[in-house]
Coordinates of C-alpha atoms and ligand atoms in Angstrom, one line a residue:
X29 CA 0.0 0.0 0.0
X30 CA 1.3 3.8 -0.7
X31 CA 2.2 6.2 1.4
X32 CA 0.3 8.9 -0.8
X33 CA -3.0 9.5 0.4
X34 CA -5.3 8.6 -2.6
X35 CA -8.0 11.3 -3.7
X36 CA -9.9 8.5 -5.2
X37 CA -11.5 6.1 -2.5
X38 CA -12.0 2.3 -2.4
X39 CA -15.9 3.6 -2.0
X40 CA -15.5 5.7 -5.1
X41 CA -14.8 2.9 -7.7
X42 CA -16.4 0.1 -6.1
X43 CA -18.8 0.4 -8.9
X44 CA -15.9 0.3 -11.0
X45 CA -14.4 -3.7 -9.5
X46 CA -17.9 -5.7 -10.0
X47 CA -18.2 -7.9 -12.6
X48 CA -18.2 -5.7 -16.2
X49 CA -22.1 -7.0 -16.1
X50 CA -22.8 -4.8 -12.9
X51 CA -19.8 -2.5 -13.5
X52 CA -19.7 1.1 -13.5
X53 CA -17.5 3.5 -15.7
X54 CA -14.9 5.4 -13.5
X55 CA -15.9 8.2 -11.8
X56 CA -15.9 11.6 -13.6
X57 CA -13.4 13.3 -11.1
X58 CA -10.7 11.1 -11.9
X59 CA -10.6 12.8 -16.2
X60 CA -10.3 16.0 -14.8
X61 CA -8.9 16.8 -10.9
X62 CA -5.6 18.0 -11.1
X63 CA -5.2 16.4 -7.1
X64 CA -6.1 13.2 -8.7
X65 CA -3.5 13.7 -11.7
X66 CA -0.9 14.8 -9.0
X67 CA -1.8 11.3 -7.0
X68 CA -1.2 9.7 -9.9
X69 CA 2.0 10.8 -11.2
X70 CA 3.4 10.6 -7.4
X71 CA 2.0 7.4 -6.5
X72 CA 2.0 5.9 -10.0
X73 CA 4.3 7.0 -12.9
X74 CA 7.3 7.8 -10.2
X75 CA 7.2 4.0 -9.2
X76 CA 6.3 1.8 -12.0
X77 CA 8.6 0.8 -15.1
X78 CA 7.4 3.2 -17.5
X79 CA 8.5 2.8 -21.7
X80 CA 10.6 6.0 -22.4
X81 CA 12.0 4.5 -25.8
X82 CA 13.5 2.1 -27.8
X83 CA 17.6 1.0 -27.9
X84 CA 18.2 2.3 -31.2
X85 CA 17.9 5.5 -29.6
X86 CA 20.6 5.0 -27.7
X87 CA 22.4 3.0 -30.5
X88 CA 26.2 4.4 -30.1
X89 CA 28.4 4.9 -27.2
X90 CA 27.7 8.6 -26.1
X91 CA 24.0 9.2 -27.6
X92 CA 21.7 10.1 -25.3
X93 CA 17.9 10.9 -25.0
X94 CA 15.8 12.8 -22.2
X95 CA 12.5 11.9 -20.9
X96 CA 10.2 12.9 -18.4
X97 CA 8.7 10.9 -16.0
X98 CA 6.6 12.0 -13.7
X99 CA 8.0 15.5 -13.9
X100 CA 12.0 13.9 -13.6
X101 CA 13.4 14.8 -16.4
X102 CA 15.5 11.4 -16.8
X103 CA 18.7 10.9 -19.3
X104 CA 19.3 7.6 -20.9
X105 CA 22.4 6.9 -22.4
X106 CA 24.9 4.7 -23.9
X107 CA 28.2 4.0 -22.1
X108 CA 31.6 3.1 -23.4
X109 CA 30.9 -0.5 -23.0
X110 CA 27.9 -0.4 -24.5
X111 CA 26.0 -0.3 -21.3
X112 CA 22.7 1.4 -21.3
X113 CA 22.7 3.6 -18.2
X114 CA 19.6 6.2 -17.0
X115 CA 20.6 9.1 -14.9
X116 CA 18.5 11.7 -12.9
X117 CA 19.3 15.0 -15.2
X118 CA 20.3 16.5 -12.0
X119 CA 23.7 18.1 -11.6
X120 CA 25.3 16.8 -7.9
X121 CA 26.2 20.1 -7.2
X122 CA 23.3 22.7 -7.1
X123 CA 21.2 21.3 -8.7
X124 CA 21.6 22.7 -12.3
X125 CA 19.7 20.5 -15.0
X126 CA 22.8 19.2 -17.5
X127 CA 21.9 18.5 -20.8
X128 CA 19.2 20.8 -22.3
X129 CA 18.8 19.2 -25.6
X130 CA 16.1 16.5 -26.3
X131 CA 18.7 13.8 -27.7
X132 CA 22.5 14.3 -28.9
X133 CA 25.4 12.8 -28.3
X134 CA 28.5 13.6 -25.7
X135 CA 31.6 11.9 -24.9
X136 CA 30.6 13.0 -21.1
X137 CA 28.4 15.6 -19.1
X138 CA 29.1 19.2 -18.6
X139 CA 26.9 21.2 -16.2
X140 CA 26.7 24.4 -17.7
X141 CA 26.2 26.5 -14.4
X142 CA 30.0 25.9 -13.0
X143 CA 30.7 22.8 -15.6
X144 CA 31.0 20.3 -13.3
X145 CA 31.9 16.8 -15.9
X146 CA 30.5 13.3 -15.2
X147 CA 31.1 10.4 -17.5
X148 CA 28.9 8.6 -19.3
X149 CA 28.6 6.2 -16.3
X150 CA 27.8 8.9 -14.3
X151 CA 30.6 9.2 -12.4
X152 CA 32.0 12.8 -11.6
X153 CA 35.1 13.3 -13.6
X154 CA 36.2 16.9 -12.5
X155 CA 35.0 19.3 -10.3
X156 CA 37.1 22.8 -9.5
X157 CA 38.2 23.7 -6.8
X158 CA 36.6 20.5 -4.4
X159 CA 40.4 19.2 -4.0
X160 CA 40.5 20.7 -0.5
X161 CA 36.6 20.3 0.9
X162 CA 36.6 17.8 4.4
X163 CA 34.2 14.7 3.5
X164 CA 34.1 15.3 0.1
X165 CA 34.3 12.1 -2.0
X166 CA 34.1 12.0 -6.1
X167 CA 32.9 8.7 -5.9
X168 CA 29.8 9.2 -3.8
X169 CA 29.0 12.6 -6.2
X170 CA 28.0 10.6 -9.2
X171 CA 24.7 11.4 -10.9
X172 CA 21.7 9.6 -9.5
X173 CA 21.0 6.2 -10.9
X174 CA 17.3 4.9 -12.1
X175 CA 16.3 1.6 -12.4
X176 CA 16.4 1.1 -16.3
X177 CA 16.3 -2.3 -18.2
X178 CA 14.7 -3.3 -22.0
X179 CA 12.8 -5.7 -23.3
X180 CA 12.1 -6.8 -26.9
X181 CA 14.5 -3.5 -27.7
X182 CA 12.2 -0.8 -25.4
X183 CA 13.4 1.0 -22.9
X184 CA 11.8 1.1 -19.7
X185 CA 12.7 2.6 -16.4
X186 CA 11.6 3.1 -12.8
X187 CA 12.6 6.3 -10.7
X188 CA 11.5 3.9 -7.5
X189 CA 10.7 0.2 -8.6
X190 CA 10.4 -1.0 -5.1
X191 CA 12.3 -4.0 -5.4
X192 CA 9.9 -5.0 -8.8
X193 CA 12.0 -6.2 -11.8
X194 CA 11.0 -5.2 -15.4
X195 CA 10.2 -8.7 -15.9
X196 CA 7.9 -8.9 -12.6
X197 CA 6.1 -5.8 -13.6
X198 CA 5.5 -7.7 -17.1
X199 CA 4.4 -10.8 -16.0
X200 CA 3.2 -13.2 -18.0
X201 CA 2.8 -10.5 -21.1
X202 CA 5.9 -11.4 -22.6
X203 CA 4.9 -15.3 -23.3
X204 CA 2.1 -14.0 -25.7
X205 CA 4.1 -11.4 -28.2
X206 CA 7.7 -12.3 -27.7
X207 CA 7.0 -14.1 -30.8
X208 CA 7.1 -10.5 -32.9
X209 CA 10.6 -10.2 -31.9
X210 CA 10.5 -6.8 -31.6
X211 CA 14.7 -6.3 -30.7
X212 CA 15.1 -6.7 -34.0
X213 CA 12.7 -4.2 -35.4
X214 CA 13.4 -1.0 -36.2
X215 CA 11.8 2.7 -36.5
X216 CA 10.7 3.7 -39.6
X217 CA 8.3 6.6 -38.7
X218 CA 7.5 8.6 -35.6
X219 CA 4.9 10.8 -34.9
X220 CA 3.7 13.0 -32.3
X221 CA 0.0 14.4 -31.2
X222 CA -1.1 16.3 -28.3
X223 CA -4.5 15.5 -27.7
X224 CA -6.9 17.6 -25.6
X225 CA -8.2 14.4 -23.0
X226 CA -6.6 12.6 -20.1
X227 CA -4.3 9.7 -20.5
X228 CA -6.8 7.6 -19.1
X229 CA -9.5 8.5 -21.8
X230 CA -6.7 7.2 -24.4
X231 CA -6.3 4.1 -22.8
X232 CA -9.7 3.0 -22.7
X233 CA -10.2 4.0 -26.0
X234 CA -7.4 1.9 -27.3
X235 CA -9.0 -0.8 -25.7
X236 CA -12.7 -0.8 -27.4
X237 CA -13.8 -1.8 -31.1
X238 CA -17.1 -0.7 -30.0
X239 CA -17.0 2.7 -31.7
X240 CA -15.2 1.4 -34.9
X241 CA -18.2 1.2 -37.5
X242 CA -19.2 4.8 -36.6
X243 CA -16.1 6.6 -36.2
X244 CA -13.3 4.4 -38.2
X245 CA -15.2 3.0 -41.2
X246 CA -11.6 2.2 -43.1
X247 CA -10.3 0.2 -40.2
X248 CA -13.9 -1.2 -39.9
X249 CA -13.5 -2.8 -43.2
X250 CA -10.3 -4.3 -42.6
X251 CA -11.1 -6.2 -39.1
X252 CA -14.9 -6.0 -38.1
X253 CA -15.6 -4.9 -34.3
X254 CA -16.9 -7.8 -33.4
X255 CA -14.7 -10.3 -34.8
X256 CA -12.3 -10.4 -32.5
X257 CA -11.1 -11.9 -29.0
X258 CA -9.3 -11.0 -25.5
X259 CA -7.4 -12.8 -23.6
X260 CA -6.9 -14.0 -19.8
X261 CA -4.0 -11.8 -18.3
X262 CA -2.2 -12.2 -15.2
X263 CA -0.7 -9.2 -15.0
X264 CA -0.9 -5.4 -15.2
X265 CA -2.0 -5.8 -19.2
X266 CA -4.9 -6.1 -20.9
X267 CA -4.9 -7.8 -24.5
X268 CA -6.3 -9.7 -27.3
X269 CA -6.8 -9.6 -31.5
X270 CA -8.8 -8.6 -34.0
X271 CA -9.5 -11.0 -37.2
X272 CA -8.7 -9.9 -40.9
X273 CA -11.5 -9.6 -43.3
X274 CA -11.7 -10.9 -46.7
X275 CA -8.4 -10.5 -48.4
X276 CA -7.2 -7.9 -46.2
X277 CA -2.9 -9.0 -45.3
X278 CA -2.6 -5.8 -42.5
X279 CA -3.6 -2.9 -41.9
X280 CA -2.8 -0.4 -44.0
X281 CA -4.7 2.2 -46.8
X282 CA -5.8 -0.7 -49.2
X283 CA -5.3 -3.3 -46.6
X284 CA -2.3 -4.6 -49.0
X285 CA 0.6 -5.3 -47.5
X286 CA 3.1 -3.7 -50.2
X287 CA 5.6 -6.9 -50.3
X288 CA 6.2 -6.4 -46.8
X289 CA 6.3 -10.6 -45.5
X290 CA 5.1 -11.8 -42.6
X291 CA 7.6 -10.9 -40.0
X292 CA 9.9 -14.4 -38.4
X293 CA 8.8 -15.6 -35.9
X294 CA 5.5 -15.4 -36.4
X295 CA 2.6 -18.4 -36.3
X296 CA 0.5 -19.3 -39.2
X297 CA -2.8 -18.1 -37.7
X298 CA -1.1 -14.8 -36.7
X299 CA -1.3 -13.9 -40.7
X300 CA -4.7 -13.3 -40.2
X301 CA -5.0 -11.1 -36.9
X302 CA -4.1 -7.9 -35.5
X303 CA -3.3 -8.4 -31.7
X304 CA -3.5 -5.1 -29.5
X305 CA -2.1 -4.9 -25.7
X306 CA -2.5 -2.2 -22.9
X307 CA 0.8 -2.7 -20.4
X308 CA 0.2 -0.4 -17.9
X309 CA 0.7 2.3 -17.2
X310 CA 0.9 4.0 -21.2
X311 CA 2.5 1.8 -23.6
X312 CA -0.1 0.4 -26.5
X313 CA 1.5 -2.2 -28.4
X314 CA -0.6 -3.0 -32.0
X315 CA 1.4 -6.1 -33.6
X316 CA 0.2 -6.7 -37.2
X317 CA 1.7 -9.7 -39.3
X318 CA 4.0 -7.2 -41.1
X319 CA 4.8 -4.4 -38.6
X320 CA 4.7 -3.3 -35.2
X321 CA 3.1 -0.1 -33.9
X322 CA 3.4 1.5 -30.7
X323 CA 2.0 4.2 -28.3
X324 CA 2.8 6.4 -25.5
X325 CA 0.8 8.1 -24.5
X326 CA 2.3 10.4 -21.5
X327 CA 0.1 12.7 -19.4
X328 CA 1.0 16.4 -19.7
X329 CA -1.6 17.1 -17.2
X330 CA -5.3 16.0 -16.5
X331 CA -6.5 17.2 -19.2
X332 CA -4.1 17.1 -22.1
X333 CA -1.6 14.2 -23.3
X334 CA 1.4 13.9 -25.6
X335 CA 1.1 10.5 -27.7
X336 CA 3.9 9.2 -29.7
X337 CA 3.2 7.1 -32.2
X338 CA 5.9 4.8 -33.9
X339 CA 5.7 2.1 -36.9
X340 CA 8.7 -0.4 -36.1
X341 CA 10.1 -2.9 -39.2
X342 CA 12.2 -5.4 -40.1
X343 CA 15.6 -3.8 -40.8
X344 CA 15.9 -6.4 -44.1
X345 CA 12.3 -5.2 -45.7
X346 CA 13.4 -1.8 -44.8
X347 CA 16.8 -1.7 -46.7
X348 CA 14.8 -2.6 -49.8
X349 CA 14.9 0.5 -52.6
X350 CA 11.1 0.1 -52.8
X351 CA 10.1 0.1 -49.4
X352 CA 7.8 2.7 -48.3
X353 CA 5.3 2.9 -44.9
X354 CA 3.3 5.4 -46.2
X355 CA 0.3 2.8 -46.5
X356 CA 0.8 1.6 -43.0
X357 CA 1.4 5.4 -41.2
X358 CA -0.6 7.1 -42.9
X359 CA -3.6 4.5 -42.2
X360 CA -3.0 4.7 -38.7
X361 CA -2.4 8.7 -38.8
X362 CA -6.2 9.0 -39.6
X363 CA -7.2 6.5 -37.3
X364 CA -5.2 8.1 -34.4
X365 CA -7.0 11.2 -35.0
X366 CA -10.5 10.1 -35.9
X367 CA -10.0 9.0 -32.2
X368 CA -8.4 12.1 -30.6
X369 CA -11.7 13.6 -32.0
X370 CA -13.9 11.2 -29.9
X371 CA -11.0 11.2 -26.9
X372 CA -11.4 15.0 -26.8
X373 CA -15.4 14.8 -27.0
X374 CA -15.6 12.4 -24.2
X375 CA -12.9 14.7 -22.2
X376 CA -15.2 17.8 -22.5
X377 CA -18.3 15.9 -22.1
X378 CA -17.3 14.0 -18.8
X379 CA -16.2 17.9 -17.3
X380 CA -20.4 18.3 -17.0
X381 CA -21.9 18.2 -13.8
X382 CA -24.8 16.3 -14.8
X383 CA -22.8 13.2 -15.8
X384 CA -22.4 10.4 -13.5
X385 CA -20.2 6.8 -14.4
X386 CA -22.3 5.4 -17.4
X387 CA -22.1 1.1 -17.8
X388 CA -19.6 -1.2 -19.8
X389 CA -21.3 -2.5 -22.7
X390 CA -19.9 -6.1 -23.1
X391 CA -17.9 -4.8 -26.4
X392 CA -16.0 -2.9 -24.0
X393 CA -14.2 -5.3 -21.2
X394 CA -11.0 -4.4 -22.1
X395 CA -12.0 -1.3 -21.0
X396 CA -13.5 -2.1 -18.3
X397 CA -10.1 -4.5 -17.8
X398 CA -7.8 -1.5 -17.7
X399 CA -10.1 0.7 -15.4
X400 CA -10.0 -2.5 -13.0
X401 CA -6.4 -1.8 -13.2
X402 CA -6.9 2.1 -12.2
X403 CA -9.7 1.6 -9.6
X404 CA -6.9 -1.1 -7.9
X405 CA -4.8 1.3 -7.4
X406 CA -7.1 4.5 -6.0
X407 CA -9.0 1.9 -3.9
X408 CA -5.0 1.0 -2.8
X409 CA -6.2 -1.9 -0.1
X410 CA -4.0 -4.5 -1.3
X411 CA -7.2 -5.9 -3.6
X412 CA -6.6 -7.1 -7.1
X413 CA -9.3 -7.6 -9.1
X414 CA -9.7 -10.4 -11.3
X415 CA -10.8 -9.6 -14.5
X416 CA -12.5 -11.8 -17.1
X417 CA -12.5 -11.4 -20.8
X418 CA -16.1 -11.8 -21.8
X419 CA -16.1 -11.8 -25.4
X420 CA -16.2 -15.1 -25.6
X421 CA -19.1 -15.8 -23.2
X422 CA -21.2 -12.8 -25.0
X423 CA -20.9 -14.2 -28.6
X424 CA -21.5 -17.5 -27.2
X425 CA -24.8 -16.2 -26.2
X426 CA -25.6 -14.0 -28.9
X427 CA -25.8 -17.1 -31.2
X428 CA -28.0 -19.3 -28.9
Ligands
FES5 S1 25.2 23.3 -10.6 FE1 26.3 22.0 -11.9 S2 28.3 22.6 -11.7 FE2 27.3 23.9 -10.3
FE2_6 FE1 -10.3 4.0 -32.3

């Protein structure tokens, strides 16, 4: 249990932790309170693994990236020895933030207040005029470490982990996609949105076909809404796939898949399906037979998010002189926004006082899976809730 003092109590989202037939939407407060956003970033983004990138942008000894994690701005960088290292960007001596660029690349750290240098290590190479200070000891001034570790080539780190590994906070997740082996993929395209609704709204609408044949009719062409299922999770993810129609080989403008092949790896059946998984906190991961593309969505504050979007590929398909992803991004360019439109609508409409939590329609227990994840963790009692996937159960009915 936290030390934080949730905003959000276990009474609150009760409604939320029922089974998604009695279930509740979360409570309106928690789109919009800036207390609950603080609580959150505190008691949530500071002490979970979090995805800040992938390796590759961190390739080469000395290149270096920023991110922000709950407020921390964080540096991740490449070593000497080809050690991937994370550092507070947080000068030892008063406090100066070091780098100021986005990404670059260094042979070490200079503070630029009274340029203080630490390696890429982090270790404090020189400092003037310290030679003569009482208790003063270069090795105990090294920049502050975070937890940082990767999996399938993404970076994740934890300012406070708590004694959780990457792998513990992943669970089981890993035994259903490592099969995409994503290490070996690589970026072709990276794009960025701010989008006017909290990073929760995002999330849950991510995790919902529901509103695909009114507000994405191209996607809705290419894999139904309702053909599709979840699956049981045992972990802080939600998941499942979405079946192909027709002749469709991804998704892409034409549903071609431009001579792109079906990525190694892979198993027959996956030819057909488009799996899409929630790990918690903010990293969306849409794996197509072909491709691989990815979300973060990061909260700027409780009402506004940054997403970065990014279309990883095999490095061999890539190289080809005909290769081009313009099918695949821009497909997924106007889905993203058709759904920052709806995101932004349910943001502004959620701010009324006359709305209060509506119900899960059974289309939408991924939804209600990753708000079972949220409610958990306001309610903060030590409770997991078990989720169930119920798509199965509700298309078994549907035909009897
Ligand atoms: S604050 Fe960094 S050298 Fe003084
Ligand atoms: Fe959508």
């Amino acid at each position: 249990m936290s030390t934080l003092r949730s905003p959000v109590s276990a009474a609150d989202v009760a409604p939320v932790r029922r089974p998604v037939e009695r279930a509740h939407l979360l409570p309106p407060q928690v789109f919009h309170d800036p207390a609950v956003f603080a609580y959150e970033q505190a008691a949530w983004f500071a002490r979970t693994w979090v995805c800040v990138g992938r390796e590759e942008d961190a390739a080469e000894p000395g290149v270096y990236f920023v991110a922000t994690v709950a407020g921390e701005s964080v540096i991740v960088v490449r070593d000497r020895a080809g050690a991937l290292h994370g550092f507070h960007n947080v000068c030892r001596h008063r406090g100066s933030l070091i780098v100021t660029e986005p990404a670059g690349t260094l042979v070490r750290f200079q503070c630029p207040y009274h340029a203080w240098t630490y390696g890429l290590d982090g270790g404090l190479l020189r400092a003037a005029h310290t030679e003569r200070l009482v208790d003063f000891e270069p090795d105990e001034q090294s920049l502050h470490a975070v937890a940082l570790e990767t999996w399938q080539g993404f970076v994740f780190v934890a300012l406070d982990p708590r004694g959780e590994g990457l792998g513990d906070h992943l669970a089981d997740l890993p035994g259903h996609i490592d099969r995409w082996q994503m290490a070996d993929l690589r970026r072709a395209r990276r794009i960025e949105y701010e989008v006017g609704a909290n990073w929760k709204v995002i999330a849950e609408n991510y995790s919902e076909c529901y509103h695909c044949p009114g507000v994405h009719p191209q996607l809705n062409k290419l894999t139904p809404y309702d053909r599709g299922r979840n699956l049981e999770s045992n972990g802080p993810w939600a998941g499942g796939w979405m079946e192909l129609a027709g002749d469709a080989g991804t998704m892409s403008t034409d549903g071609g898949r431009h001579g792109r092949p079906s990525l190694p790896g892979l198993l027959p059946v996956d030819d057909g399906r488009i799996y899409y998984f929630v790990l918690w906190p903010n990293l969306l991961l849409s794996l197509h037979p072909d491709y691989v593309m990815t979300h973060q969505v990061w909260p700027i504050d409780a009402e506004r998010s940054r997403v970065v979007c990014e279309w990883l590929f095999e490095p061999q398909t890539m190289v080809r002189a005909d290769f081009d992803p313009s099918d695949a991004v821009d497909f997924w360019d106007l889905t993203n926004r058709q759904d920052w439109v709806v995101c932004e609508l349910q943001q502004q409409g959620t701010r009324s006082r006359s709305y209060v939590p509506g119900r899960y329609t059974l289309m939408e227990d991924m939804v209600h899976a990753f708000d079972v994840m949220v409610a958990d963790r306001y309610a903060d009692d030590g409770v997991t809730t078990r989720f169930e996937p119920r798509h199965d159960k509700w298309r078994a009915e549907r035909r009897t």
